[in-house]
């Protein structure tokens, strides 16, 4: 197909969000040692327990080696060449309202399509915008506070709700979990914190827009969401980063905790800069995301649309501890040009009659490499556990690749597991057929890809589904001649 | 409507068509017949703009425009329709969605307003009757799990919805049982009008029992070696293609 005039090698597509905001940054010196961590902690005016935790994580990190098992390839990362803290300089201690936010910063969000003010009014989305490392504006906080919902930056939570943070931080992803989680635990600079009290259904989608701006700065945000008994919350996360020649590291940690009868739905649209078509630049997205269904009948659902990043390494997982708890993972991962993705999930069934569903859709175009890696583990006590997995790959062109590595470990005989997998290819014959009916090749690809992803898009909140569909078409531009 | 002049076409450096001349006017049905490998399907594909074929000489005028300069989707939007011999399956895309996208592209080109979902479903329901097709099939994915006969019917249904000016039917009769053939042929006949033209590529004369052609052309070795009226099809059926081949050799000898 490569020599074919219909599906040709990929042409360049410009990264729409590749602009740099000129803002004076308050940054830590390059490199990582205990002083860097103390500096971060003091900049954030953290209580002692937080610093202690960071230092423990750092000391543990020093004993670890970077994992090499993923199907991704990249040059060695020099962890001493990264700026671990970068905050936009503000005249006062921080903006009290949107009016006090640097207009240039707000303009950046405008370009990203997240006009905070408009979103406030039109969409009813409370946005906790993380710009580099400091939360610049948190909207709708008051309305939510009236219901007892806490939605704020992680730094604020550490200062204002230390007991909650202390109780849950690291209980799902301990700093000993893996190399990148340990690094994040040591140096995380901000992120989002969310607590939904008992029996409260959060009245709006909570949303965070992450963005990496400063050159050579890693972004290590940390998110913690707790849904108390019978609480219900839907959380949206969107990510973009400016265009730079150098690779940037993004090592985030997300922890979700659902108590009895609670439900958390976490949706991500990730569009970090993917590098140019030769693979220069782009974000290394090494993320640990995990939820714990702590209570009975609780439910955690991950939906992700991954179209960006040079390398994606993430496995949003669910530990199904409570009886009858439910874990879900719906994923679309697209790799174009030289992008690599090794992504999937882990469903750990511990409680009885726990259920999990995995729907993974991998799309590879150009020289992209796409790997699904998933673990379904059913422990001896998880009587009557059920899992359904479906992993589909779609190839566009003949220079890309797709792998599926399903790991299944079943330790009792009353469980039920199903696994389905398929690989298909957008063929030249399909494209010609569409064209002969008047449909352009790009629309045809977009149509086929959207059809392929339908099951996952259906799980996204409405506005996100529209955005994801558009993003996918943009990401696929130039995949056919 | 269509004028093919001295068309020479090759694929992978192998010459398939060796100088085709053919004129098709609105309101006409032309049958192209010929043995396997004579170049019938190649001619159909070239008219639709398939990228695997290279036109090395000659020209094609469609409504006085240079057809060869047009991209396949532009040809489709300008009213050229190819009923495929082997329609492809498109998983994940429903027939209804696909056809709505197609018809709206064509309507856009014709300066007509695009159909909204309701109007389109109404139209689709009406058109499925022409080929006696279960409208429920429209919610299934394009050709996925369709029988050979259903696929062919689906092609004619698409033709009915898209209302082409020039329809090229590439062995639409192959693989059809007698009943399906009759249904498909009736569908084609309902779509005949003084404003459009049909080129029916076929092996056998049996489709032509139902869809009566105005002209029959015999293609052999990439050339039209004989043209005539509908009676030529019967003659071919009775005498076989060898009869025309012999004649063409003598004709050529005489010319030499």
XYZ file of C-alpha atoms in Angstrom:
737
model
C 0.000 0.000 0.000
C 2.971 2.285 0.623
C 3.751 2.694 -3.033
C 0.101 3.283 -3.656
C -1.041 6.728 -4.654
C -4.072 6.570 -2.351
C -2.406 5.875 0.935
C 0.911 7.569 0.830
C 3.442 8.406 3.418
C 2.387 11.059 5.793
C 2.528 14.701 5.104
C 3.166 17.163 7.821
C 0.384 18.499 9.878
C 1.076 21.551 11.974
C 0.434 21.272 15.680
C -2.322 23.791 16.269
C -1.456 24.473 19.892
C 2.284 24.931 19.401
C 2.693 28.467 20.666
C 4.792 29.622 23.599
C 3.539 32.135 26.109
C 6.054 34.788 27.070
C 5.641 35.025 30.795
C 8.268 35.601 33.392
C 8.704 32.313 35.153
C 9.767 31.660 38.695
C 11.810 28.521 38.225
C 13.986 26.203 40.253
C 17.527 25.570 39.017
C 18.026 22.619 36.704
C 18.516 19.243 38.344
C 17.211 17.152 41.187
C 18.432 16.730 44.751
C 16.951 17.066 48.228
C 17.361 20.838 48.062
C 15.175 20.992 44.939
C 12.484 19.131 46.805
C 12.789 21.372 49.852
C 12.533 24.380 47.547
C 9.378 23.076 45.883
C 7.836 22.276 49.244
C 8.662 25.690 50.691
C 7.465 27.532 47.554
C 4.166 25.774 48.091
C 4.151 26.529 51.799
C 3.533 22.892 52.550
C 3.159 21.403 56.008
C 5.955 19.229 57.308
C 4.263 15.866 56.583
C 4.217 16.663 52.880
C 7.918 17.423 52.744
C 8.686 14.246 54.666
C 6.623 12.228 52.220
C 8.346 13.826 49.240
C 11.783 13.114 50.668
C 10.905 9.478 51.384
C 9.708 9.161 47.821
C 12.888 10.751 46.508
C 15.111 8.449 48.526
C 13.160 5.478 47.275
C 13.360 6.740 43.700
C 17.160 6.789 43.937
C 17.081 3.008 44.443
C 14.971 2.393 41.331
C 15.891 1.977 37.693
C 13.828 3.204 34.799
C 11.540 0.452 33.495
C 12.381 -0.923 30.077
C 9.644 -3.440 29.443
C 7.323 -1.233 27.405
C 7.368 -1.430 23.603
C 8.672 2.096 23.271
C 12.066 3.456 22.308
C 13.635 6.741 23.323
C 17.067 8.082 24.169
C 18.174 8.098 27.778
C 16.554 10.796 29.883
C 18.952 12.960 31.892
C 17.018 13.600 35.078
C 19.544 16.213 36.149
C 18.815 18.281 33.041
C 15.190 18.967 33.901
C 13.717 22.009 35.614
C 11.459 20.559 38.274
C 9.632 23.692 39.261
C 8.381 26.529 37.114
C 5.630 28.922 38.082
C 4.426 32.026 36.280
C 5.557 35.015 38.386
C 2.723 36.950 39.891
C 2.842 40.338 41.530
C 0.879 39.348 44.575
C 0.633 35.963 46.205
C -1.660 34.679 43.525
C -4.768 35.633 41.608
C -7.904 35.936 43.656
C -10.172 36.067 40.628
C -9.973 35.754 36.866
C -9.507 39.532 36.554
C -6.189 39.224 38.297
C -4.895 36.529 35.985
C -2.203 37.586 33.512
C -4.064 38.517 30.314
C -1.463 36.758 28.213
C -2.093 33.602 30.123
C -5.776 33.915 29.553
C -5.100 34.492 25.883
C -3.239 31.197 25.837
C -6.320 29.463 27.087
C -8.346 31.281 24.472
C -6.110 29.814 21.775
C -6.518 26.408 23.329
C -10.225 26.830 23.122
C -10.701 26.945 26.883
C -11.922 30.490 27.406
C -12.446 30.262 31.148
C -14.968 33.039 31.274
C -17.018 31.656 28.449
C -16.878 28.204 29.827
C -18.060 29.509 33.138
C -21.134 30.997 31.584
C -21.895 28.793 28.611
C -20.740 25.329 29.418
C -21.161 25.258 33.139
C -17.795 23.585 33.480
C -15.684 24.340 36.510
C -12.139 24.457 35.207
C -9.122 24.054 37.386
C -6.489 25.211 34.943
C -2.970 23.984 35.619
C -0.493 26.222 33.838
C 2.876 24.658 34.253
C 2.894 24.013 37.912
C 0.551 26.414 39.622
C -3.186 26.495 39.399
C -4.047 29.899 38.013
C -7.742 29.987 38.332
C -10.346 27.781 39.807
C -13.862 28.555 38.842
C -17.189 27.614 40.300
C -15.483 26.821 43.557
C -18.058 28.639 45.619
C -21.050 26.960 44.113
C -19.476 23.580 44.664
C -18.401 24.493 48.162
C -22.039 25.116 49.011
C -22.661 21.421 48.457
C -19.627 20.449 50.456
C -17.657 19.566 47.340
C -14.008 20.406 47.484
C -12.468 21.114 44.098
C -9.181 22.941 44.228
C -5.540 22.768 43.286
C -3.503 20.107 44.997
C -1.380 22.739 46.745
C -4.431 24.334 48.269
C -5.718 20.965 49.403
C -2.423 20.242 51.125
C -2.666 23.539 52.980
C -6.414 23.613 53.669
C -7.419 19.970 53.960
C -4.273 18.245 55.207
C -6.213 15.497 56.974
C -7.983 14.359 53.833
C -4.768 14.491 51.849
C -2.878 12.610 54.539
C -5.560 9.957 54.731
C -5.699 9.160 51.020
C -2.485 10.323 49.354
C -0.482 7.368 48.104
C -3.114 4.826 49.130
C -3.809 3.870 45.527
C -0.460 4.659 43.942
C 2.170 4.477 46.683
C 5.464 6.204 45.969
C 7.023 2.742 45.884
C 4.783 1.779 42.969
C 7.108 2.458 40.077
C 9.956 4.639 38.902
C 7.844 7.454 37.519
C 5.321 7.408 40.355
C 8.210 7.723 42.822
C 9.638 10.640 40.850
C 6.250 12.316 40.753
C 5.758 11.812 44.500
C 9.049 13.560 45.147
C 8.670 16.556 42.870
C 4.987 17.003 41.997
C 4.282 20.679 41.802
C 0.534 20.841 41.534
C -2.558 19.164 40.249
C -6.173 18.842 41.196
C -7.898 17.687 44.315
C -11.513 16.720 44.524
C -13.664 15.448 47.342
C -17.342 14.670 46.936
C -19.040 14.212 50.270
C -21.481 11.486 51.188
C -24.586 11.170 49.012
C -23.706 14.168 46.875
C -24.010 13.972 43.140
C -21.700 16.568 41.641
C -23.974 18.800 39.544
C -21.440 19.542 36.803
C -18.562 17.945 35.007
C -15.355 18.904 36.750
C -12.584 19.722 34.369
C -8.862 20.364 34.398
C -6.906 21.646 31.488
C -3.244 20.788 31.717
C -0.617 22.538 29.722
C 3.166 22.409 29.700
C 4.636 25.771 28.781
C 8.179 26.406 30.025
C 10.961 24.836 27.985
C 12.748 21.855 29.517
C 10.364 21.742 32.394
C 8.852 18.503 33.386
C 5.282 18.512 34.440
C 4.543 16.353 37.420
C 1.008 16.958 38.418
C -0.863 14.875 40.864
C -4.579 14.375 41.031
C -6.551 12.889 43.874
C -10.283 12.325 43.677
C -12.304 10.889 46.518
C -15.961 9.998 46.173
C -17.453 9.348 49.571
C -20.323 6.920 50.082
C -23.048 7.182 47.443
C -21.305 10.153 45.851
C -21.100 10.563 42.101
C -18.680 12.606 40.027
C -17.575 12.953 36.433
C -14.156 14.443 35.849
C -12.670 15.628 32.559
C -9.032 16.124 31.822
C -7.673 17.745 28.669
C -4.022 18.254 27.834
C -1.987 20.210 25.315
C 1.591 21.433 25.220
C 3.498 23.898 23.039
C 5.789 22.850 20.246
C 9.448 22.475 21.136
C 12.392 20.743 19.583
C 13.399 19.047 22.803
C 11.481 16.269 24.389
C 9.687 17.024 27.594
C 8.864 14.639 30.378
C 5.401 14.458 31.822
C 5.075 12.040 34.727
C 1.718 12.441 36.385
C -0.085 10.408 38.986
C -3.832 10.156 39.328
C -5.481 8.422 42.246
C -9.216 7.754 42.467
C -11.000 6.398 45.502
C -14.610 5.284 45.490
C -16.279 4.324 48.760
C -19.498 2.301 49.161
C -21.936 2.846 46.270
C -19.844 5.736 44.939
C -19.170 6.320 41.245
C -16.297 8.094 39.551
C -16.067 8.640 35.834
C -12.729 9.978 34.643
C -12.409 11.095 31.026
C -9.225 12.229 29.331
C -8.588 13.822 25.991
C -4.834 13.950 25.650
C -3.333 16.033 22.889
C 0.183 16.780 24.082
C 2.590 17.842 21.364
C 3.538 14.667 19.508
C 6.771 15.814 17.904
C 7.186 16.570 14.224
C 6.816 13.987 11.507
C 10.452 12.890 11.845
C 9.886 12.311 15.541
C 11.741 15.388 16.768
C 10.452 16.823 20.012
C 7.244 15.914 21.715
C 6.096 14.904 25.150
C 7.045 11.730 26.965
C 3.806 10.983 28.711
C 4.663 8.487 31.465
C 1.647 8.433 33.666
C 0.354 6.276 36.491
C -3.407 6.362 36.820
C -5.238 4.070 39.143
C -8.549 3.875 40.902
C -9.576 1.900 43.920
C -13.122 0.660 44.314
C -12.788 0.565 48.056
C -16.441 0.218 48.909
C -19.024 -2.329 47.868
C -21.082 -1.589 44.753
C -18.725 1.205 43.815
C -17.774 1.954 40.230
C -14.798 3.549 38.546
C -14.792 4.195 34.842
C -11.843 5.415 32.779
C -12.353 6.793 29.294
C -9.352 8.051 27.409
C -8.726 9.461 23.960
C -5.001 9.631 23.412
C -3.975 11.413 20.251
C -0.883 13.324 21.311
C 2.543 12.784 22.912
C 5.666 11.376 21.298
C 5.430 8.458 23.698
C 2.477 7.409 25.781
C 3.008 4.989 28.638
C -0.069 4.671 30.770
C -2.380 2.051 32.173
C -5.392 3.551 33.937
C -6.333 0.707 36.239
C -8.931 -0.290 38.771
C -8.459 -2.257 41.956
C -11.805 -3.916 42.581
C -11.706 -4.375 46.315
C -15.334 -3.891 47.344
C -17.802 -6.662 46.620
C -19.884 -6.106 43.470
C -17.688 -3.218 42.435
C -17.307 -2.367 38.750
C -14.275 -1.211 36.773
C -14.346 0.053 33.203
C -11.725 1.098 30.713
C -12.608 2.609 27.367
C -9.704 3.748 25.266
C -8.888 5.200 21.890
C -5.184 5.596 21.223
C -3.991 7.063 17.969
C -0.371 7.095 16.826
C 0.656 8.904 13.677
C 4.068 9.883 12.250
C 6.678 8.549 14.740
C 4.445 8.411 17.780
C 4.595 5.430 20.104
C 1.985 4.303 22.557
C 2.093 1.479 25.051
C -1.176 1.729 26.858
C -3.866 -0.394 28.400
C -5.224 -1.168 31.806
C -5.081 -3.426 34.826
C -8.210 -4.797 36.403
C -7.457 -6.405 39.733
C -10.440 -8.372 41.025
C -10.281 -8.881 44.783
C -13.883 -8.565 45.965
C -16.643 -11.019 45.155
C -18.800 -10.609 42.073
C -16.662 -7.792 40.814
C -17.046 -6.892 37.158
C -14.773 -5.245 34.648
C -15.051 -4.206 31.029
C -12.169 -3.282 28.756
C -12.716 -1.779 25.322
C -9.513 -0.700 23.631
C -9.245 0.786 20.156
C -5.753 1.356 18.797
C -5.222 3.265 15.559
C -1.814 3.365 13.911
C -0.901 5.532 10.949
C 2.360 6.687 9.400
C 5.261 5.079 11.277
C 3.243 4.966 14.477
C 3.519 2.087 16.879
C 0.591 1.159 19.046
C 0.616 -1.420 21.810
C -2.215 -2.560 23.996
C -0.989 -4.047 27.236
C -3.543 -5.164 29.743
C -3.750 -7.303 32.820
C -6.871 -8.947 34.186
C -6.099 -10.542 37.505
C -8.745 -12.433 39.418
C -7.717 -13.380 42.941
C -8.823 -16.543 44.774
C -11.465 -14.749 46.840
C -13.037 -12.933 43.913
C -15.775 -15.520 43.478
C -18.075 -14.925 40.526
C -15.863 -12.220 39.035
C -16.434 -11.318 35.421
C -14.362 -9.625 32.796
C -15.009 -8.773 29.204
C -12.142 -7.459 27.090
C -12.145 -6.321 23.524
C -8.991 -5.042 21.857
C -9.197 -3.839 18.301
C -6.443 -2.407 16.150
C -6.826 -0.402 12.989
C -3.906 0.158 10.645
C -3.645 2.954 8.108
C -0.837 2.421 5.605
C 1.831 -0.271 5.818
C 4.594 1.372 7.838
C 2.830 1.343 11.184
C 2.484 -1.391 13.739
C 0.061 -2.690 16.342
C 0.646 -5.126 19.183
C -1.679 -6.615 21.753
C -0.383 -8.108 24.996
C -3.243 -9.332 27.128
C -2.200 -10.868 30.452
C -4.846 -12.959 32.159
C -4.395 -14.418 35.628
C -7.335 -16.262 37.057
C -7.052 -17.874 40.450
C -10.518 -19.234 41.048
C -12.902 -21.410 39.112
C -16.127 -19.434 39.464
C -14.980 -16.505 37.356
C -15.841 -15.750 33.815
C -13.527 -14.124 31.333
C -13.938 -13.181 27.715
C -11.307 -11.733 25.459
C -11.804 -10.644 21.888
C -9.257 -9.050 19.612
C -9.163 -7.950 16.008
C -6.821 -6.206 13.635
C -8.036 -4.483 10.522
C -6.668 -2.119 7.967
C -8.171 0.733 6.012
C -7.654 -0.650 2.568
C -7.114 1.145 -0.668
C -10.232 -0.605 -1.964
C -12.330 0.896 0.835
C -10.999 4.360 0.120
C -11.639 4.065 -3.587
C -15.142 2.830 -2.904
C -15.838 5.903 -0.746
C -14.316 8.268 -3.290
C -16.391 6.723 -6.045
C -19.421 7.707 -4.003
C -18.207 11.313 -3.806
C -16.636 11.116 -0.353
C -13.084 12.486 -0.132
C -10.318 10.244 1.188
C -9.943 12.333 4.333
C -13.617 12.204 5.117
C -13.600 8.505 4.367
C -10.741 7.847 6.796
C -12.384 10.012 9.389
C -15.667 8.190 8.905
C -14.073 4.761 9.193
C -11.989 5.752 12.216
C -14.956 7.303 13.971
C -16.973 4.193 13.293
C -14.132 2.161 14.730
C -14.091 4.283 17.899
C -17.847 4.621 18.303
C -18.136 2.388 21.353
C -15.619 4.499 23.220
C -16.863 7.909 22.091
C -20.305 6.964 23.309
C -18.834 6.837 26.814
C -17.514 10.387 26.696
C -19.534 13.331 27.972
C -21.261 15.000 25.019
C -19.005 18.040 24.584
C -15.905 15.896 24.938
C -17.167 13.443 22.348
C -17.494 16.265 19.841
C -14.012 17.497 20.688
C -12.565 14.003 20.452
C -14.115 13.444 17.038
C -12.629 16.708 15.767
C -9.273 16.011 17.336
C -9.121 12.626 15.693
C -9.808 14.118 12.264
C -7.119 16.751 12.824
C -4.651 14.106 13.992
C -5.362 12.036 10.923
C -4.868 14.879 8.453
C -2.372 13.910 5.815
C -2.559 10.180 6.470
C -3.852 9.677 2.964
C -2.717 11.255 -0.280
C -22.375 12.833 -22.659
C -19.335 10.586 -22.832
C -16.766 10.375 -25.552
C -13.857 7.974 -25.354
C -11.198 8.524 -27.994
C -8.397 6.095 -28.739
C -7.999 5.163 -25.067
C -4.843 3.209 -24.211
C -4.483 1.978 -20.625
C -1.970 -0.130 -18.769
C -1.523 -1.528 -15.308
C 1.892 -2.508 -13.949
C 3.346 -1.782 -17.393
C 1.019 -4.259 -19.021
C -1.181 -2.735 -21.672
C -4.827 -3.723 -21.185
C -6.795 -1.346 -23.386
C -5.395 -0.823 -26.867
C -7.323 2.092 -28.252
C -10.970 2.238 -27.270
C -13.423 4.490 -29.079
C -16.919 4.840 -27.690
C -19.596 7.511 -27.644
C -22.481 7.386 -25.189
C -25.379 9.823 -25.291
C -28.002 10.603 -22.685
C -30.898 8.159 -22.677
C -28.807 5.271 -24.053
C -27.891 1.916 -22.607
C -24.653 0.430 -23.907
C -23.672 -3.148 -23.155
C -19.996 -4.035 -23.174
C -19.504 -7.745 -23.623
C -16.458 -9.854 -24.011
C -14.582 -12.873 -22.702
C -12.531 -12.926 -19.485
C -9.475 -10.702 -19.616
C -10.685 -8.633 -22.532
C -10.478 -5.391 -20.529
C -14.139 -4.821 -19.616
C -13.573 -4.150 -15.927
C -10.507 -2.073 -16.705
C -12.647 0.214 -18.811
C -15.146 0.533 -15.947
C -12.408 1.320 -13.431
C -10.711 3.856 -15.684
C -13.962 5.746 -16.130
C -14.297 5.890 -12.338
C -10.683 7.006 -11.913
C -9.093 4.032 -10.167
C -5.492 5.012 -9.357
C -3.934 1.669 -10.266
C -4.468 2.225 -13.982
C -2.347 4.473 -16.138
C -3.785 6.105 -19.200
C -0.934 6.268 -21.693
C -2.815 7.695 -24.667
C -6.193 8.942 -25.751
C -8.791 11.038 -24.003
C -12.169 10.884 -22.345
C -14.628 13.741 -22.516
C -17.496 13.776 -20.066
C -20.011 16.559 -20.634
C -17.341 18.282 -22.732
C -14.865 18.198 -19.852
C -11.592 16.303 -19.607
C -12.587 13.411 -17.370
C -9.036 12.171 -16.912
C -8.091 15.397 -15.134
C -10.769 14.858 -12.508
C -10.229 13.110 -9.162
C -12.424 10.060 -8.534
C -14.575 11.893 -5.974
C -15.075 14.783 -8.395
C -16.208 12.383 -11.086
C -18.669 10.874 -8.633
C -19.962 14.302 -7.672
C -20.297 15.142 -11.366
C -22.658 12.186 -11.768
C -20.527 9.165 -12.609
C -21.459 6.066 -10.675
C -19.750 2.693 -10.696
C -21.656 -0.336 -9.452
C -18.756 -2.465 -8.287
C -18.304 -6.064 -9.249
C -17.005 -6.758 -5.738
C -18.413 -4.135 -3.365
C -16.192 -3.684 -0.302
C -17.225 -3.895 3.317
C -16.730 -0.893 5.570
C -16.959 -1.955 9.197
C -18.112 0.655 11.689
C -19.920 2.790 9.115
C -23.605 2.131 8.642
C -25.162 1.984 5.181
C -27.474 4.846 6.021
C -24.677 7.059 7.327
C -22.447 6.276 4.374
C -25.109 6.916 1.806
C -26.227 10.144 3.455
C -22.650 11.432 3.355
C -22.402 10.450 -0.309
C -25.688 11.925 -1.453
C -25.012 15.188 0.351
C -21.611 15.530 -1.328
C -23.331 15.132 -4.670
C -26.166 17.494 -3.783
C -23.656 20.099 -2.660
C -22.032 19.902 -6.081
C -25.381 20.253 -7.800
C -26.182 23.338 -5.749
C -28.967 21.584 -3.900
C -29.617 21.751 -0.221
C -28.229 18.857 1.827
C -30.710 16.357 3.192
C -31.241 16.396 6.907
C -31.611 13.104 8.755
C -35.403 12.957 8.475
C -35.577 13.795 4.779
C -32.863 11.303 4.052
C -34.522 8.448 5.911
C -37.742 9.136 4.034
C -35.867 9.025 0.720
C -34.027 5.881 1.706
C -37.224 4.095 2.635
C -38.701 4.918 -0.755
C -35.576 3.810 -2.640
C -35.220 0.493 -0.800
C -38.535 -0.462 -2.406
C -37.009 -0.197 -5.880
C -34.670 -3.094 -5.147
C -37.061 -4.834 -2.740
C -34.587 -4.479 0.079
C -35.328 -4.705 3.777
C -34.835 -1.154 5.144
C -33.420 -2.701 8.330
C -30.298 -3.528 6.306
C -29.584 0.197 6.188
C -28.653 0.172 9.860
C -26.083 -2.534 9.263
C -22.514 -1.641 8.395
C -21.735 -1.066 4.720
C -21.909 -4.479 3.026
C -20.791 -6.204 6.211
C -22.226 -9.694 6.412
C -24.206 -9.115 3.213
C -24.685 -12.042 0.871
C -23.351 -11.674 -2.666
C -26.853 -10.890 -3.883
C -27.479 -8.333 -1.127
C -24.265 -6.546 -1.999
C -25.279 -6.239 -5.639
C -28.723 -5.015 -4.667
C -27.106 -2.527 -2.344
C -25.113 -1.156 -5.274
C -28.291 -0.551 -7.246
C -29.917 0.992 -4.181
C -26.986 3.417 -3.940
C -27.427 4.184 -7.608
C -31.103 4.908 -6.967
C -30.266 7.314 -4.147
C -27.384 9.068 -5.891
C -29.220 9.445 -9.229
C -26.148 9.399 -11.459
C -26.064 10.778 -14.979
C -23.767 8.010 -16.128
C -23.972 4.654 -14.382
C -21.399 1.975 -15.097
C -22.502 -1.480 -14.018
C -19.554 -3.816 -13.668
C -20.873 -7.382 -13.929
C -23.782 -6.519 -11.705
C -25.461 -9.740 -12.837
C -22.666 -12.070 -11.773
C -23.386 -14.172 -8.729
C -27.109 -13.451 -8.809
C -29.749 -16.142 -8.869
C -32.663 -15.768 -11.268
C -34.944 -13.988 -8.777
C -32.265 -11.571 -7.616
C -31.322 -10.895 -11.226
C -34.892 -9.981 -12.033
C -35.133 -7.646 -9.019
C -31.837 -5.941 -9.806
C -32.726 -5.611 -13.485
C -36.126 -4.142 -12.631
C -34.369 -1.687 -10.345
C -32.061 -0.645 -13.178
C -34.956 -0.246 -15.593
C -36.804 2.002 -13.152
C -33.774 4.255 -13.111
C -33.544 4.562 -16.890
C -34.471 7.989 -18.141
C -33.876 10.220 -21.170
C -31.432 12.206 -19.046
C -29.083 9.485 -17.960
C -27.026 6.782 -19.579
C -25.928 3.329 -18.551
C -22.891 1.293 -19.512
C -23.477 -2.323 -18.547
C -20.414 -4.522 -18.521
C -21.330 -8.179 -18.658
C -20.210 -11.651 -19.645
C -23.594 -12.972 -20.498
C -26.584 -11.865 -22.376
C -28.946 -12.852 -19.528
C -28.959 -9.380 -17.894
C -29.739 -7.982 -21.311
C -32.913 -10.077 -21.429
C -34.232 -7.668 -18.830
C -32.257 -4.495 -19.410
C -32.591 -4.067 -23.148
C -29.537 -2.257 -24.515
C -29.542 0.218 -27.352
C -26.029 -0.816 -28.345
C -23.865 -3.853 -27.793
C -20.068 -3.728 -28.113
C -17.746 -6.687 -28.100
C -14.459 -6.089 -26.370
C -11.563 -8.355 -27.171
C -7.867 -7.883 -26.363
C -8.495 -4.324 -25.272
C -10.304 -3.286 -28.451
C -13.930 -2.979 -29.442
C -14.006 -5.408 -32.322
C -17.682 -5.342 -33.057
C -20.622 -3.083 -32.330
C -24.263 -3.546 -33.046
C -27.782 -3.407 -31.699
C -29.359 -5.649 -29.088
C -29.523 -8.548 -31.538
C -25.720 -8.796 -31.383
C -26.044 -10.066 -27.812
C -28.235 -12.939 -28.954
C -25.882 -13.767 -31.758
C -22.994 -13.883 -29.302
C -24.928 -16.106 -26.967
C -25.623 -18.521 -29.815
C -22.231 -18.509 -31.490
C -19.797 -17.682 -28.666
C -17.039 -15.105 -28.641
C -14.813 -17.143 -30.972
C -17.059 -16.212 -33.803
C -16.282 -12.498 -33.411
C -12.599 -13.162 -32.824
C -12.340 -15.005 -36.151
C -14.076 -12.186 -37.878
C -11.836 -9.597 -36.290
C -8.754 -11.443 -37.477
C -10.043 -11.494 -41.023
C -10.978 -7.863 -40.767
C -7.513 -7.008 -39.592
C -5.890 -9.088 -42.334
C -7.971 -7.329 -44.887
C -6.877 -3.962 -43.542
C -3.243 -5.029 -43.640
